[in-house]
PDB file of C-alpha atoms in Angstrom:
ATOM      1  CA  SER A1165      -7.225 -28.531  10.007  1.00 77.00           C
ATOM      2  CA  GLN A1166      -8.949 -25.225  10.443  1.00 78.00           C
ATOM      3  CA  THR A1167     -11.033 -23.564   7.770  1.00 89.00           C
ATOM      4  CA  ILE A1168     -12.979 -20.339   7.628  1.00 92.00           C
ATOM      5  CA  HIS A1169     -16.048 -19.795   5.503  1.00 93.00           C
ATOM      6  CA  GLN A1170     -17.711 -16.597   4.407  1.00 94.00           C
ATOM      7  CA  TRP A1171     -20.810 -16.083   2.336  1.00 91.00           C
ATOM      8  CA  PRO A1172     -21.930 -14.790   0.044  1.00 92.00           C
ATOM      9  CA  ALA A1173     -18.864 -14.131  -2.102  1.00 92.00           C
ATOM     10  CA  THR A1174     -20.444 -11.129  -3.809  1.00 94.00           C
ATOM     11  CA  LEU A1175     -23.506  -9.097  -3.024  1.00 96.00           C
ATOM     12  CA  VAL A1176     -25.264  -6.152  -4.633  1.00 97.00           C
ATOM     13  CA  GLN A1177     -27.768  -4.405  -2.418  1.00 97.00           C
ATOM     14  CA  PRO A1178     -29.780  -1.186  -2.764  1.00 97.00           C
ATOM     15  CA  VAL A1179     -29.367   1.685  -0.353  1.00 97.00           C
ATOM     16  CA  GLY A1180     -31.613   1.281   2.661  1.00 97.00           C
ATOM     17  CA  SER A1181     -31.810  -2.510   2.478  1.00 97.00           C
ATOM     18  CA  PRO A1182     -30.684  -4.760   5.350  1.00 97.00           C
ATOM     19  CA  LEU A1183     -27.461  -6.769   5.385  1.00 96.00           C
ATOM     20  CA  SER A1184     -26.367 -10.021   6.931  1.00 96.00           C
ATOM     21  CA  LEU A1185     -22.941 -11.527   6.294  1.00 96.00           C
ATOM     22  CA  GLU A1186     -22.000 -14.777   7.944  1.00 95.00           C
ATOM     23  CA  CYS A1187     -18.662 -16.232   8.898  1.00 96.00           C
ATOM     24  CA  THR A1188     -17.998 -19.656  10.387  1.00 96.00           C
ATOM     25  CA  VAL A1189     -14.805 -21.307  11.507  1.00 94.00           C
ATOM     26  CA  GLU A1190     -14.160 -25.042  11.657  1.00 93.00           C
ATOM     27  CA  GLY A1191     -11.482 -27.015  13.417  1.00 89.00           C
ATOM     28  CA  THR A1192     -10.818 -24.754  16.369  1.00 85.00           C
ATOM     29  CA  SER A1193     -12.577 -23.751  19.548  1.00 84.00           C
ATOM     30  CA  ASN A1194     -12.945 -20.401  21.288  1.00 86.00           C
ATOM     31  CA  PRO A1195     -11.162 -18.420  18.590  1.00 88.00           C
ATOM     32  CA  ASN A1196     -10.909 -14.639  18.527  1.00 89.00           C
ATOM     33  CA  LEU A1197     -12.992 -13.470  15.568  1.00 92.00           C
ATOM     34  CA  TYR A1198     -12.711 -10.274  13.538  1.00 92.00           C
ATOM     35  CA  TRP A1199     -14.579  -8.331  10.870  1.00 94.00           C
ATOM     36  CA  TYR A1200     -12.580  -6.040   8.593  1.00 93.00           C
ATOM     37  CA  ARG A1201     -13.611  -3.806   5.732  1.00 93.00           C
ATOM     38  CA  GLN A1202     -11.474  -2.698   2.845  1.00 91.00           C
ATOM     39  CA  ALA A1203     -12.811   0.135   0.718  1.00 86.00           C
ATOM     40  CA  ALA A1204     -11.614   0.308  -2.878  1.00 80.00           C
ATOM     41  CA  GLY A1205      -7.920   1.211  -3.011  1.00 76.00           C
ATOM     42  CA  ARG A1206      -7.566   1.513   0.738  1.00 78.00           C
ATOM     43  CA  GLY A1207      -6.191  -0.471   3.666  1.00 81.00           C
ATOM     44  CA  LEU A1208      -8.001  -2.829   5.982  1.00 87.00           C
ATOM     45  CA  GLN A1209     -10.153  -1.273   8.672  1.00 89.00           C
ATOM     46  CA  LEU A1210     -10.960  -3.333  11.741  1.00 90.00           C
ATOM     47  CA  LEU A1211     -14.700  -3.072  12.411  1.00 93.00           C
ATOM     48  CA  PHE A1212     -15.406  -5.542  15.211  1.00 93.00           C
ATOM     49  CA  TYR A1213     -13.688  -8.242  17.172  1.00 90.00           C
ATOM     50  CA  SER A1214     -14.922 -10.872  19.578  1.00 91.00           C
ATOM     51  CA  VAL A1215     -13.104 -12.891  22.218  1.00 88.00           C
ATOM     52  CA  GLY A1216     -16.090 -15.104  23.046  1.00 90.00           C
ATOM     53  CA  ILE A1217     -19.805 -15.795  22.599  1.00 93.00           C
ATOM     54  CA  GLY A1218     -21.815 -12.619  23.010  1.00 91.00           C
ATOM     55  CA  GLN A1219     -18.677 -10.494  23.485  1.00 92.00           C
ATOM     56  CA  ILE A1220     -18.338  -7.869  20.773  1.00 93.00           C
ATOM     57  CA  SER A1221     -15.999  -4.905  20.667  1.00 90.00           C
ATOM     58  CA  SER A1222     -16.587  -2.168  18.121  1.00 89.00           C
ATOM     59  CA  GLU A1223     -13.616  -0.312  16.736  1.00 84.00           C
ATOM     60  CA  VAL A1224     -15.360   2.324  14.652  1.00 79.00           C
ATOM     61  CA  PRO A1225     -18.775   3.926  15.125  1.00 68.00           C
ATOM     62  CA  GLN A1226     -20.780   3.102  12.043  1.00 79.00           C
ATOM     63  CA  ASN A1227     -23.904   1.804  10.457  1.00 88.00           C
ATOM     64  CA  LEU A1228     -23.003  -1.810  11.168  1.00 94.00           C
ATOM     65  CA  SER A1229     -23.325  -4.255  14.049  1.00 95.00           C
ATOM     66  CA  ALA A1230     -21.902  -7.673  14.820  1.00 96.00           C
ATOM     67  CA  SER A1231     -23.062 -10.664  16.778  1.00 96.00           C
ATOM     68  CA  ARG A1232     -21.555 -13.970  17.870  1.00 96.00           C
ATOM     69  CA  PRO A1233     -24.395 -16.344  18.642  1.00 95.00           C
ATOM     70  CA  GLN A1234     -22.156 -19.429  18.685  1.00 94.00           C
ATOM     71  CA  ASP A1235     -18.504 -20.052  19.422  1.00 94.00           C
ATOM     72  CA  ARG A1236     -17.480 -20.321  15.795  1.00 94.00           C
ATOM     73  CA  GLN A1237     -20.050 -18.096  14.129  1.00 95.00           C
ATOM     74  CA  PHE A1238     -19.678 -14.369  13.558  1.00 96.00           C
ATOM     75  CA  ILE A1239     -22.339 -12.266  11.844  1.00 97.00           C
ATOM     76  CA  LEU A1240     -22.110  -8.751  10.444  1.00 96.00           C
ATOM     77  CA  SER A1241     -25.379  -6.886  10.032  1.00 96.00           C
ATOM     78  CA  SER A1242     -26.946  -3.614   9.062  1.00 96.00           C
ATOM     79  CA  LYS A1243     -30.550  -2.475   9.249  1.00 95.00           C
ATOM     80  CA  LYS A1244     -30.175   0.062   6.422  1.00 96.00           C
ATOM     81  CA  LEU A1245     -27.212   0.084   4.081  1.00 96.00           C
ATOM     82  CA  LEU A1246     -25.504   3.293   2.978  1.00 95.00           C
ATOM     83  CA  LEU A1247     -23.503   3.852  -0.189  1.00 94.00           C
ATOM     84  CA  SER A1248     -20.413   4.188   1.983  1.00 92.00           C
ATOM     85  CA  ASP A1249     -20.878   0.616   3.208  1.00 94.00           C
ATOM     86  CA  SER A1250     -19.611  -0.705  -0.121  1.00 95.00           C
ATOM     87  CA  GLY A1251     -16.361  -2.601   0.164  1.00 94.00           C
ATOM     88  CA  PHE A1252     -14.591  -5.894   0.637  1.00 95.00           C
ATOM     89  CA  TYR A1253     -15.564  -7.494   3.944  1.00 96.00           C
ATOM     90  CA  LEU A1254     -13.177  -9.957   5.488  1.00 95.00           C
ATOM     91  CA  CYS A1255     -13.703 -12.218   8.454  1.00 96.00           C
ATOM     92  CA  ALA A1256     -10.700 -13.544  10.330  1.00 93.00           C
ATOM     93  CA  TRP A1257      -9.910 -15.749  13.292  1.00 91.00           C
ATOM     94  CA  SER A1258      -6.772 -15.784  15.307  1.00 86.00           C
ATOM     95  CA  VAL A1259      -4.710 -18.320  17.112  1.00 73.00           C
ATOM     96  CA  ILE A1260      -2.708 -17.270  20.118  1.00 70.00           C
ATOM     97  CA  ARG A1261       0.357 -19.422  20.639  1.00 66.00           C
ATOM     98  CA  GLY A1262       2.706 -17.711  23.038  1.00 64.00           C
ATOM     99  CA  SER A1263       3.779 -14.564  21.250  1.00 61.00           C
ATOM    100  CA  LEU A1264       2.158 -15.405  17.962  1.00 64.00           C
ATOM    101  CA  ARG A1265      -0.908 -13.472  16.914  1.00 69.00           C
ATOM    102  CA  GLU A1266      -1.513 -15.172  13.616  1.00 79.00           C
ATOM    103  CA  GLN A1267      -4.743 -14.297  11.897  1.00 85.00           C
ATOM    104  CA  TYR A1268      -6.353 -16.403   9.203  1.00 88.00           C
ATOM    105  CA  PHE A1269      -8.642 -14.657   6.783  1.00 92.00           C
ATOM    106  CA  GLY A1270     -11.674 -15.892   4.943  1.00 93.00           C
ATOM    107  CA  PRO A1271     -12.246 -15.438   1.214  1.00 91.00           C
ATOM    108  CA  GLY A1272     -14.208 -12.214   1.752  1.00 93.00           C
ATOM    109  CA  THR A1273     -17.488 -10.770   0.561  1.00 95.00           C
ATOM    110  CA  ARG A1274     -17.499  -8.004  -2.005  1.00 95.00           C
ATOM    111  CA  LEU A1275     -20.462  -5.763  -1.237  1.00 96.00           C
ATOM    112  CA  THR A1276     -21.714  -3.139  -3.650  1.00 96.00           C
ATOM    113  CA  VAL A1277     -24.414  -0.791  -2.421  1.00 96.00           C
ATOM    114  CA  THR A1278     -26.283   0.868  -5.275  1.00 97.00           C
TER     115      THR A1278
ATOM    116  CA  ASP B 871       0.056  -0.444  19.709  1.00 58.00           C
ATOM    117  CA  ALA B 872       2.968   1.329  18.093  1.00 62.00           C
ATOM    118  CA  LYS B 873       2.552   2.838  14.643  1.00 88.00           C
ATOM    119  CA  THR B 874       4.551   1.729  11.610  1.00 93.00           C
ATOM    120  CA  THR B 875       5.739   3.676   8.570  1.00 94.00           C
ATOM    121  CA  GLN B 876       6.332   2.064   5.187  1.00 96.00           C
ATOM    122  CA  PRO B 877       7.088   3.546   1.774  1.00 96.00           C
ATOM    123  CA  PRO B 878       4.050   3.324  -0.486  1.00 94.00           C
ATOM    124  CA  SER B 879       5.618   1.183  -3.172  1.00 96.00           C
ATOM    125  CA  MET B 880       8.698  -0.453  -4.568  1.00 97.00           C
ATOM    126  CA  ASP B 881       9.618  -2.850  -7.308  1.00 95.00           C
ATOM    127  CA  CYS B 882      12.244  -5.462  -7.957  1.00 96.00           C
ATOM    128  CA  ALA B 883      13.274  -7.840 -10.711  1.00 97.00           C
ATOM    129  CA  GLU B 884      12.145 -11.441 -10.690  1.00 97.00           C
ATOM    130  CA  GLY B 885      14.724 -13.703  -9.081  1.00 96.00           C
ATOM    131  CA  ARG B 886      16.349 -10.901  -7.102  1.00 97.00           C
ATOM    132  CA  ALA B 887      15.960 -10.251  -3.402  1.00 97.00           C
ATOM    133  CA  ALA B 888      13.215  -7.864  -2.335  1.00 98.00           C
ATOM    134  CA  ASN B 889      14.031  -5.858   0.803  1.00 98.00           C
ATOM    135  CA  LEU B 890      10.960  -4.200   2.293  1.00 98.00           C
ATOM    136  CA  PRO B 891      11.683  -1.605   5.014  1.00 97.00           C
ATOM    137  CA  CYS B 892       9.528  -0.630   7.968  1.00 97.00           C
ATOM    138  CA  ASN B 893       9.998   1.986  10.671  1.00 96.00           C
ATOM    139  CA  HIS B 894       8.484   1.503  14.113  1.00 95.00           C
ATOM    140  CA  SER B 895      10.367   3.988  16.260  1.00 93.00           C
ATOM    141  CA  THR B 896       7.795   3.959  19.104  1.00 91.00           C
ATOM    142  CA  ILE B 897       7.759   0.200  19.561  1.00 92.00           C
ATOM    143  CA  SER B 898       7.676  -0.882  23.193  1.00 88.00           C
ATOM    144  CA  GLY B 899       9.566  -3.713  24.816  1.00 87.00           C
ATOM    145  CA  ASN B 900       6.783  -6.301  24.697  1.00 85.00           C
ATOM    146  CA  GLU B 901       5.586  -5.589  21.164  1.00 89.00           C
ATOM    147  CA  TYR B 902       6.294  -7.874  18.243  1.00 91.00           C
ATOM    148  CA  VAL B 903       6.765  -7.035  14.586  1.00 94.00           C
ATOM    149  CA  TYR B 904       4.475  -8.904  12.195  1.00 93.00           C
ATOM    150  CA  TRP B 905       4.437  -9.038   8.434  1.00 95.00           C
ATOM    151  CA  TYR B 906       1.413  -9.959   6.366  1.00 95.00           C
ATOM    152  CA  ARG B 907       0.783  -9.694   2.665  1.00 96.00           C
ATOM    153  CA  GLN B 908      -2.349  -9.310   0.588  1.00 93.00           C
ATOM    154  CA  ILE B 909      -2.528 -10.477  -2.966  1.00 92.00           C
ATOM    155  CA  HIS B 910      -5.160  -8.679  -5.008  1.00 86.00           C
ATOM    156  CA  SER B 911      -8.763  -9.575  -4.048  1.00 83.00           C
ATOM    157  CA  GLN B 912      -7.699 -12.034  -1.349  1.00 88.00           C
ATOM    158  CA  GLY B 913      -7.467 -11.861   2.420  1.00 89.00           C
ATOM    159  CA  PRO B 914      -4.110 -11.070   4.027  1.00 91.00           C
ATOM    160  CA  GLN B 915      -1.677 -13.909   4.640  1.00 92.00           C
ATOM    161  CA  TYR B 916       0.673 -14.216   7.582  1.00 90.00           C
ATOM    162  CA  ILE B 917       4.358 -14.217   6.625  1.00 94.00           C
ATOM    163  CA  ILE B 918       6.566 -13.937   9.692  1.00 93.00           C
ATOM    164  CA  HIS B 919       6.950 -12.249  13.059  1.00 92.00           C
ATOM    165  CA  GLY B 920       9.747 -11.441  15.500  1.00 92.00           C
ATOM    166  CA  LEU B 921      10.643  -9.683  18.724  1.00 92.00           C
ATOM    167  CA  LYS B 922      14.333  -8.777  18.559  1.00 91.00           C
ATOM    168  CA  ASN B 923      16.178 -11.646  16.965  1.00 88.00           C
ATOM    169  CA  ASN B 924      16.293 -12.137  13.234  1.00 94.00           C
ATOM    170  CA  GLU B 925      13.847 -14.752  12.012  1.00 95.00           C
ATOM    171  CA  THR B 926      13.660 -16.937   8.930  1.00 96.00           C
ATOM    172  CA  ASN B 927      11.029 -19.296   7.586  1.00 94.00           C
ATOM    173  CA  GLU B 928      10.195 -20.848   4.250  1.00 94.00           C
ATOM    174  CA  MET B 929       8.681 -17.626   2.971  1.00 94.00           C
ATOM    175  CA  ALA B 930      10.994 -14.846   4.125  1.00 97.00           C
ATOM    176  CA  SER B 931      13.541 -13.462   6.554  1.00 98.00           C
ATOM    177  CA  LEU B 932      12.942 -10.711   9.071  1.00 98.00           C
ATOM    178  CA  ILE B 933      15.806  -8.500  10.140  1.00 98.00           C
ATOM    179  CA  ILE B 934      15.158  -6.316  13.193  1.00 97.00           C
ATOM    180  CA  THR B 935      17.668  -3.599  14.123  1.00 96.00           C
ATOM    181  CA  GLU B 936      19.291  -3.760  17.520  1.00 95.00           C
ATOM    182  CA  ASP B 937      17.328  -0.767  18.808  1.00 95.00           C
ATOM    183  CA  ARG B 938      14.165  -2.371  17.362  1.00 95.00           C
ATOM    184  CA  LYS B 939      13.114   0.884  15.743  1.00 95.00           C
ATOM    185  CA  SER B 940      13.065  -0.560  12.264  1.00 96.00           C
ATOM    186  CA  SER B 941      12.963  -3.859  10.432  1.00 97.00           C
ATOM    187  CA  THR B 942      13.333  -5.279   6.949  1.00 98.00           C
ATOM    188  CA  LEU B 943      11.424  -8.120   5.368  1.00 98.00           C
ATOM    189  CA  ILE B 944      13.513  -9.996   2.841  1.00 98.00           C
ATOM    190  CA  LEU B 945      12.090 -12.152   0.080  1.00 97.00           C
ATOM    191  CA  PRO B 946      15.295 -13.866  -1.089  1.00 96.00           C
ATOM    192  CA  HIS B 947      14.218 -14.745  -4.628  1.00 95.00           C
ATOM    193  CA  ALA B 948      11.171 -12.742  -5.619  1.00 97.00           C
ATOM    194  CA  THR B 949       8.744 -14.231  -8.112  1.00 97.00           C
ATOM    195  CA  LEU B 950       5.860 -12.671 -10.008  1.00 97.00           C
ATOM    196  CA  ARG B 951       3.498 -14.281  -7.498  1.00 95.00           C
ATOM    197  CA  ASP B 952       5.067 -12.185  -4.741  1.00 97.00           C
ATOM    198  CA  THR B 953       3.477  -9.073  -6.209  1.00 97.00           C
ATOM    199  CA  ALA B 954       1.222  -7.906  -3.372  1.00 97.00           C
ATOM    200  CA  VAL B 955       0.682  -5.331  -0.644  1.00 95.00           C
ATOM    201  CA  TYR B 956       2.915  -6.060   2.336  1.00 97.00           C
ATOM    202  CA  TYR B 957       1.880  -4.896   5.783  1.00 96.00           C
ATOM    203  CA  CYS B 958       4.257  -4.307   8.672  1.00 96.00           C
ATOM    204  CA  ILE B 959       2.383  -4.389  11.993  1.00 93.00           C
ATOM    205  CA  VAL B 960       3.424  -3.945  15.583  1.00 91.00           C
ATOM    206  CA  SER B 961       1.311  -5.615  18.227  1.00 86.00           C
ATOM    207  CA  GLY B 962       1.428  -6.568  21.873  1.00 80.00           C
ATOM    208  CA  THR B 963       0.913  -9.966  23.439  1.00 70.00           C
ATOM    209  CA  GLY B 964      -2.240  -9.440  25.478  1.00 69.00           C
ATOM    210  CA  ALA B 965      -5.237 -11.674  24.837  1.00 63.00           C
ATOM    211  CA  ASN B 966      -7.143  -8.708  23.431  1.00 67.00           C
ATOM    212  CA  SER B 967      -4.293  -7.371  21.337  1.00 72.00           C
ATOM    213  CA  LYS B 968      -5.212  -6.629  17.755  1.00 77.00           C
ATOM    214  CA  LEU B 969      -3.432  -6.327  14.452  1.00 81.00           C
ATOM    215  CA  THR B 970      -3.861  -2.859  12.973  1.00 84.00           C
ATOM    216  CA  PHE B 971      -3.290  -2.876   9.236  1.00 86.00           C
ATOM    217  CA  GLY B 972      -1.985   0.354   7.716  1.00 86.00           C
ATOM    218  CA  LYS B 973      -1.683   1.087   4.009  1.00 87.00           C
ATOM    219  CA  GLY B 974       1.279  -1.233   3.556  1.00 93.00           C
ATOM    220  CA  ILE B 975       3.818  -1.216   0.767  1.00 96.00           C
ATOM    221  CA  THR B 976       2.931  -2.354  -2.732  1.00 96.00           C
ATOM    222  CA  LEU B 977       5.639  -4.614  -4.112  1.00 98.00           C
ATOM    223  CA  SER B 978       5.675  -5.069  -7.852  1.00 97.00           C
ATOM    224  CA  VAL B 979       7.903  -7.838  -9.170  1.00 97.00           C
ATOM    225  CA  ARG B 980       8.812  -7.295 -12.814  1.00 96.00           C
ATOM    226  CA  PRO B 981       9.823 -10.068 -15.248  1.00 94.00           C
TER     227      PRO B 981
END
């Protein structure tokens, strides 16, 4: 069976510090991978998605970047965090079976920038 | 992808059916309707999807109008654990198609 891991679960970082969030998927190959952010009290915002190694599409210009160094690894990074980067970060992978675009989400990382 | 419109919130009594509406008047012929839900502090969970026929699974039923401009998610016997934000999403079938989550509808199930 497939599983998705995210770490850390919670993180408190000062403004201006770097960020690295990691997501790995097990039990599937060549998945589509996604990074979402959910600010407090708001909906999910798609940040990046990837259809393969080294292929990253950015949805929103921002202070963040993403990389996919391996098939089942997706990393979200920032060189200098801003207060507005606080939020709940979710990684997801998707299976494409005919019409179905079912996404499976990880447990998330709650980031607080102070 | 077509945009969806949902009321911000609704509530229902435990054990009764919860009918969650969604408008998607600009949906195109090859776009599907998806429903996900997000329980507080967790990632969204897939519920059901459909194209034009009504669909049912162990979690819910999806009723799509004949003109496909609106749909209703039905939770037949709501429980307190169904309290969550429910997202109605319209998406195509291309390999790069994405799910765009709006604000959803907050369902509160009361005892």
